[in-house]
Amino acid sequence: MVAVRIIPCLDVRDGRVVKGVRFRNHRDMGDIVELARLYRNAGADELVFYDITASPQRRSVAMDWIERLAEILDIPFCVAGGIRSVDTARAVLKAGADKISVNSPALERPGLIGELADAFGSQCVVVGIDSIRAGPRLRVRQYTGDPDNMVDPRRDTREWVREVTRLGAGEIVLNCMDADGVRQGFDTGQLAGIRAETGLPLIASGGAGCRQHFLDVFRKADVDGALAASVFHSGQIAIPELKDWLDQQGIRVHPARRD
């Protein structure tokens, strides 16, 4: 069994880390570098940074804070936000990121996924998917960083997962929007269904509220990692204790750092 990954997610707006509930009412959570250092020292396996307004504002992610992060991090980190071209992705990777993630730009132009995979290798290319329940169906949403301008691209989540797999993505982060920020648990049913659609590494996002939720998603949905924000930002869950507890429950984890 491959060790699962525990991944703090940091939503970035104007160079600060913020967190909302179901993509609204964002609150300031602190300085991006300070929080990144805290999570590195706590034993996070990797970090994900989303410039949440880049795509809705039709701009690319800011490079200055990526360079600052690269100076203090010795764990992998992924950056997302307005990456619409190979050139922009190259700049992000050159600034120090280990992976780039695309979401809305890939929905605009799916061929971008293959271009990025050809240029940098699939291992660098993460596709983020914001998925919402619409009756009996799962549907994708676009530009979720700005809820007032969010778009329905008229895509079925399962079909989009199959397409991004075929196009050359190296990993998928599935954010279950109905669960986002409410701390009632990951949507294990949706995640298990998506797990059956792709052999790519699958990261669960949206809904973590207690350590049992992490155990449930690893056992019930067979995901490769779990991403969370609020419970880590608030200190409700400490990563070293979470890892120790998951290990006791039979979930293989990377050892927590103790420095």
CSV table of C-alpha atoms in Angstrom, one decimal:
chain,number,residue,atom,x,y,z
A,1,MET,CA,0.0,0.0,0.0
A,2,VAL,CA,1.4,3.4,-1.0
A,3,ALA,CA,1.5,6.0,1.8
A,4,VAL,CA,-1.4,8.5,1.7
A,5,ARG,CA,-0.7,12.2,1.6
A,6,ILE,CA,-2.0,14.9,4.0
A,7,ILE,CA,-2.1,18.2,2.2
A,8,PRO,CA,-3.0,21.6,3.6
A,9,CYS,CA,-4.6,23.9,1.1
A,10,LEU,CA,-4.0,27.6,1.1
A,11,ASP,CA,-6.4,29.8,-0.8
A,12,VAL,CA,-4.5,33.0,-1.7
A,13,ARG,CA,-6.0,36.4,-2.4
A,14,ASP,CA,-3.9,39.5,-2.7
A,15,GLY,CA,-0.9,37.7,-1.3
A,16,ARG,CA,-2.8,36.6,1.9
A,17,VAL,CA,-4.2,33.3,2.8
A,18,VAL,CA,-8.1,33.3,3.1
A,19,LYS,CA,-10.8,30.7,3.7
A,20,GLY,CA,-14.5,30.7,3.0
A,21,VAL,CA,-17.5,28.5,3.3
A,22,ARG,CA,-18.8,27.1,0.0
A,23,PHE,CA,-16.5,29.6,-1.7
A,24,ARG,CA,-18.1,32.6,-0.1
A,25,ASN,CA,-17.4,34.9,2.9
A,26,HIS,CA,-13.6,34.6,2.9
A,27,ARG,CA,-11.8,35.5,6.1
A,28,ASP,CA,-8.1,36.4,6.3
A,29,MET,CA,-6.1,33.5,7.8
A,30,GLY,CA,-2.6,35.0,7.8
A,31,ASP,CA,0.6,35.5,5.9
A,32,ILE,CA,1.3,33.0,3.2
A,33,VAL,CA,5.0,32.4,4.0
A,34,GLU,CA,4.4,32.1,7.8
A,35,LEU,CA,1.6,29.5,7.3
A,36,ALA,CA,3.7,27.6,4.7
A,37,ARG,CA,6.6,27.3,7.2
A,38,LEU,CA,4.2,26.2,9.9
A,39,TYR,CA,2.8,23.4,7.8
A,40,ARG,CA,6.2,22.3,6.6
A,41,ASN,CA,7.4,22.1,10.2
A,42,ALA,CA,4.2,20.3,11.2
A,43,GLY,CA,4.8,17.4,8.7
A,44,ALA,CA,2.6,18.2,5.8
A,45,ASP,CA,3.4,16.0,2.9
A,46,GLU,CA,2.9,18.8,0.4
A,47,LEU,CA,1.1,22.1,0.0
A,48,VAL,CA,-1.3,23.4,-2.5
A,49,PHE,CA,-1.7,27.1,-3.2
A,50,TYR,CA,-4.7,28.5,-5.1
A,51,ASP,CA,-4.7,32.1,-6.3
A,52,ILE,CA,-8.5,32.1,-6.2
A,53,THR,CA,-9.1,35.3,-8.1
A,54,ALA,CA,-6.6,34.8,-10.9
A,55,SER,CA,-8.8,32.9,-13.3
A,56,PRO,CA,-12.0,35.0,-12.7
A,57,GLN,CA,-9.9,38.2,-13.2
A,58,ARG,CA,-8.4,36.8,-16.3
A,59,ARG,CA,-4.8,37.1,-15.0
A,60,SER,CA,-2.0,34.7,-14.2
A,61,VAL,CA,-0.9,33.8,-10.7
A,62,ALA,CA,1.6,36.3,-9.1
A,63,MET,CA,5.2,35.0,-9.2
A,64,ASP,CA,6.6,37.0,-6.2
A,65,TRP,CA,5.0,34.8,-3.5
A,66,ILE,CA,5.9,31.6,-5.3
A,67,GLU,CA,9.6,32.6,-5.2
A,68,ARG,CA,9.3,33.5,-1.5
A,69,LEU,CA,7.8,30.1,-0.8
A,70,ALA,CA,10.5,28.3,-2.7
A,71,GLU,CA,13.1,29.9,-0.5
A,72,ILE,CA,11.7,28.3,2.7
A,73,LEU,CA,10.0,25.1,1.6
A,74,ASP,CA,11.7,21.7,1.2
A,75,ILE,CA,8.5,19.8,0.6
A,76,PRO,CA,6.7,19.7,-2.7
A,77,PHE,CA,4.2,22.4,-3.4
A,78,CYS,CA,1.6,22.9,-6.2
A,79,VAL,CA,0.4,26.3,-7.5
A,80,ALA,CA,-2.9,27.1,-9.3
A,81,GLY,CA,-4.5,30.2,-10.6
A,82,GLY,CA,-4.8,31.5,-14.2
A,83,ILE,CA,-2.3,29.2,-15.8
A,84,ARG,CA,-3.4,29.3,-19.4
A,85,SER,CA,-0.3,28.5,-21.3
A,86,VAL,CA,2.9,26.5,-21.3
A,87,ASP,CA,4.9,29.8,-20.9
A,88,THR,CA,3.0,30.7,-17.7
A,89,ALA,CA,3.4,27.2,-16.4
A,90,ARG,CA,7.1,27.3,-17.1
A,91,ALA,CA,7.4,30.6,-15.2
A,92,VAL,CA,5.6,29.1,-12.2
A,93,LEU,CA,7.9,26.0,-12.2
A,94,LYS,CA,11.0,28.2,-12.7
A,95,ALA,CA,9.9,30.3,-9.7
A,96,GLY,CA,10.1,27.1,-7.6
A,97,ALA,CA,6.8,25.2,-7.7
A,98,ASP,CA,7.0,21.5,-8.1
A,99,LYS,CA,3.6,21.1,-9.8
A,100,ILE,CA,1.1,23.3,-11.6
A,101,SER,CA,-2.7,22.9,-11.3
A,102,VAL,CA,-5.2,23.9,-13.9
A,103,ASN,CA,-9.0,24.1,-13.5
A,104,SER,CA,-11.0,26.8,-15.3
A,105,PRO,CA,-8.3,27.3,-18.0
A,106,ALA,CA,-8.5,23.6,-18.8
A,107,LEU,CA,-12.3,23.8,-19.1
A,108,GLU,CA,-11.8,26.7,-21.5
A,109,ARG,CA,-9.3,24.8,-23.6
A,110,PRO,CA,-8.9,21.1,-22.8
A,111,GLY,CA,-5.9,20.8,-25.1
A,112,LEU,CA,-3.9,22.8,-22.5
A,113,ILE,CA,-3.6,19.6,-20.4
A,114,GLY,CA,-1.8,17.7,-23.2
A,115,GLU,CA,0.4,20.7,-23.9
A,116,LEU,CA,1.5,20.9,-20.3
A,117,ALA,CA,2.1,17.2,-20.0
A,118,ASP,CA,4.2,17.2,-23.2
A,119,ALA,CA,6.3,20.1,-22.0
A,120,PHE,CA,6.9,19.1,-18.4
A,121,GLY,CA,5.7,15.5,-18.0
A,122,SER,CA,2.4,14.4,-16.6
A,123,GLN,CA,3.8,14.2,-13.0
A,124,CYS,CA,3.8,18.0,-13.0
A,125,VAL,CA,0.2,18.5,-14.2
A,126,VAL,CA,-2.6,18.4,-11.7
A,127,VAL,CA,-6.2,19.1,-12.8
A,128,GLY,CA,-8.5,20.6,-10.2
A,129,ILE,CA,-12.2,19.8,-10.6
A,130,ASP,CA,-15.0,21.6,-8.7
A,131,SER,CA,-17.9,19.3,-8.7
A,132,ILE,CA,-21.5,20.0,-7.4
A,133,ARG,CA,-24.5,17.7,-7.1
A,134,ALA,CA,-27.3,18.6,-9.5
A,135,GLY,CA,-30.1,16.2,-8.7
A,136,PRO,CA,-28.9,12.8,-9.6
A,137,ARG,CA,-26.0,14.1,-11.6
A,138,LEU,CA,-22.6,15.5,-10.8
A,139,ARG,CA,-21.7,18.7,-12.6
A,140,VAL,CA,-18.6,20.7,-13.0
A,141,ARG,CA,-18.4,24.4,-12.1
A,142,GLN,CA,-16.0,27.0,-13.4
A,143,TYR,CA,-14.5,30.3,-11.9
A,144,THR,CA,-15.5,29.2,-8.4
A,145,GLY,CA,-13.0,31.7,-6.9
A,146,ASP,CA,-15.6,34.4,-7.7
A,147,PRO,CA,-19.0,32.9,-6.8
A,148,ASP,CA,-20.9,35.8,-8.2
A,149,ASN,CA,-19.4,35.1,-11.6
A,150,MET,CA,-19.2,31.3,-11.4
A,151,VAL,CA,-20.0,29.5,-14.7
A,152,ASP,CA,-21.7,26.3,-15.5
A,153,PRO,CA,-19.7,24.8,-18.4
A,154,ARG,CA,-22.3,22.2,-18.9
A,155,ARG,CA,-20.0,19.3,-18.3
A,156,ASP,CA,-20.7,16.1,-16.4
A,157,THR,CA,-18.1,15.5,-13.7
A,158,ARG,CA,-17.5,11.8,-14.6
A,159,GLU,CA,-17.1,12.6,-18.3
A,160,TRP,CA,-14.7,15.4,-17.5
A,161,VAL,CA,-12.6,13.1,-15.3
A,162,ARG,CA,-12.4,10.5,-18.1
A,163,GLU,CA,-11.4,13.3,-20.6
A,164,VAL,CA,-8.6,14.8,-18.4
A,165,THR,CA,-7.3,11.3,-17.8
A,166,ARG,CA,-7.1,10.7,-21.5
A,167,LEU,CA,-5.5,14.1,-22.2
A,168,GLY,CA,-2.5,13.4,-20.0
A,169,ALA,CA,-3.2,14.8,-16.5
A,170,GLY,CA,-1.0,13.3,-13.8
A,171,GLU,CA,-3.3,13.8,-10.9
A,172,ILE,CA,-6.8,15.0,-10.1
A,173,VAL,CA,-8.0,17.0,-7.1
A,174,LEU,CA,-11.7,16.6,-6.8
A,175,ASN,CA,-13.3,19.4,-4.7
A,176,CYS,CA,-16.8,18.4,-3.7
A,177,MET,CA,-18.4,21.9,-3.5
A,178,ASP,CA,-21.4,20.9,-1.4
A,179,ALA,CA,-19.1,19.8,1.4
A,180,ASP,CA,-16.6,22.7,1.1
A,181,GLY,CA,-15.9,24.4,4.4
A,182,VAL,CA,-18.8,22.9,6.4
A,183,ARG,CA,-16.7,20.3,8.2
A,184,GLN,CA,-19.3,17.5,7.9
A,185,GLY,CA,-17.0,15.0,6.2
A,186,PHE,CA,-15.7,14.3,2.7
A,187,ASP,CA,-18.2,13.2,0.1
A,188,THR,CA,-17.0,9.7,0.1
A,189,GLY,CA,-19.8,8.5,-2.2
A,190,GLN,CA,-18.9,11.0,-4.9
A,191,LEU,CA,-15.2,10.3,-4.5
A,192,ALA,CA,-15.6,6.6,-4.6
A,193,GLY,CA,-17.6,7.0,-7.9
A,194,ILE,CA,-14.8,9.1,-9.4
A,195,ARG,CA,-12.2,6.6,-8.1
A,196,ALA,CA,-13.8,4.1,-10.4
A,197,GLU,CA,-13.5,6.3,-13.4
A,198,THR,CA,-9.7,6.9,-13.4
A,199,GLY,CA,-6.5,5.3,-12.4
A,200,LEU,CA,-4.8,8.6,-11.7
A,201,PRO,CA,-3.8,9.7,-8.2
A,202,LEU,CA,-7.0,11.2,-6.7
A,203,ILE,CA,-7.0,13.8,-4.0
A,204,ALA,CA,-10.1,14.4,-1.9
A,205,SER,CA,-11.0,18.0,-1.1
A,206,GLY,CA,-13.9,19.6,0.8
A,207,GLY,CA,-15.5,18.7,4.1
A,208,ALA,CA,-12.9,17.7,6.6
A,209,GLY,CA,-14.0,18.4,10.1
A,210,CYS,CA,-12.4,15.8,12.3
A,211,ARG,CA,-9.8,13.0,12.1
A,212,GLN,CA,-12.5,10.4,11.5
A,213,HIS,CA,-13.4,12.1,8.2
A,214,PHE,CA,-9.8,11.5,7.0
A,215,LEU,CA,-10.0,7.8,8.0
A,216,ASP,CA,-13.4,7.5,6.3
A,217,VAL,CA,-12.2,8.9,3.0
A,218,PHE,CA,-9.1,6.8,2.8
A,219,ARG,CA,-11.0,3.6,3.7
A,220,LYS,CA,-14.2,4.2,1.7
A,221,ALA,CA,-13.0,6.1,-1.4
A,222,ASP,CA,-9.5,4.8,-1.8
A,223,VAL,CA,-8.1,8.2,-2.5
A,224,ASP,CA,-4.4,8.9,-2.6
A,225,GLY,CA,-4.4,12.0,-0.5
A,226,ALA,CA,-6.7,14.3,1.5
A,227,LEU,CA,-6.7,18.1,1.2
A,228,ALA,CA,-8.0,20.4,3.9
A,229,ALA,CA,-7.9,24.0,5.0
A,230,SER,CA,-10.2,25.1,7.8
A,231,VAL,CA,-9.4,22.4,10.3
A,232,PHE,CA,-5.6,22.9,9.8
A,233,HIS,CA,-5.8,26.8,9.8
A,234,SER,CA,-7.8,26.8,13.0
A,235,GLY,CA,-5.6,24.3,14.8
A,236,GLN,CA,-8.5,22.0,15.3
A,237,ILE,CA,-6.5,19.2,13.8
A,238,ALA,CA,-2.7,18.9,14.2
A,239,ILE,CA,-1.0,17.1,11.4
A,240,PRO,CA,1.5,15.1,13.6
A,241,GLU,CA,-1.4,13.7,15.8
A,242,LEU,CA,-3.5,13.0,12.8
A,243,LYS,CA,-0.8,11.0,11.1
A,244,ASP,CA,-0.1,9.1,14.3
A,245,TRP,CA,-3.8,8.2,14.7
A,246,LEU,CA,-4.2,7.2,11.1
A,247,ASP,CA,-1.2,4.9,11.4
A,248,GLN,CA,-2.7,3.3,14.5
A,249,GLN,CA,-5.9,2.7,12.4
A,250,GLY,CA,-3.9,0.9,9.7
A,251,ILE,CA,-3.6,3.7,7.2
A,252,ARG,CA,0.0,4.0,5.9
A,253,VAL,CA,1.3,7.5,6.2
A,254,HIS,CA,4.6,9.3,5.7
A,255,PRO,CA,6.2,9.8,9.1
A,256,ALA,CA,5.4,13.1,10.8
A,257,ARG,CA,8.3,15.6,11.1
A,258,ARG,CA,9.3,16.2,14.7
A,259,ASP,CA,11.8,19.1,14.2
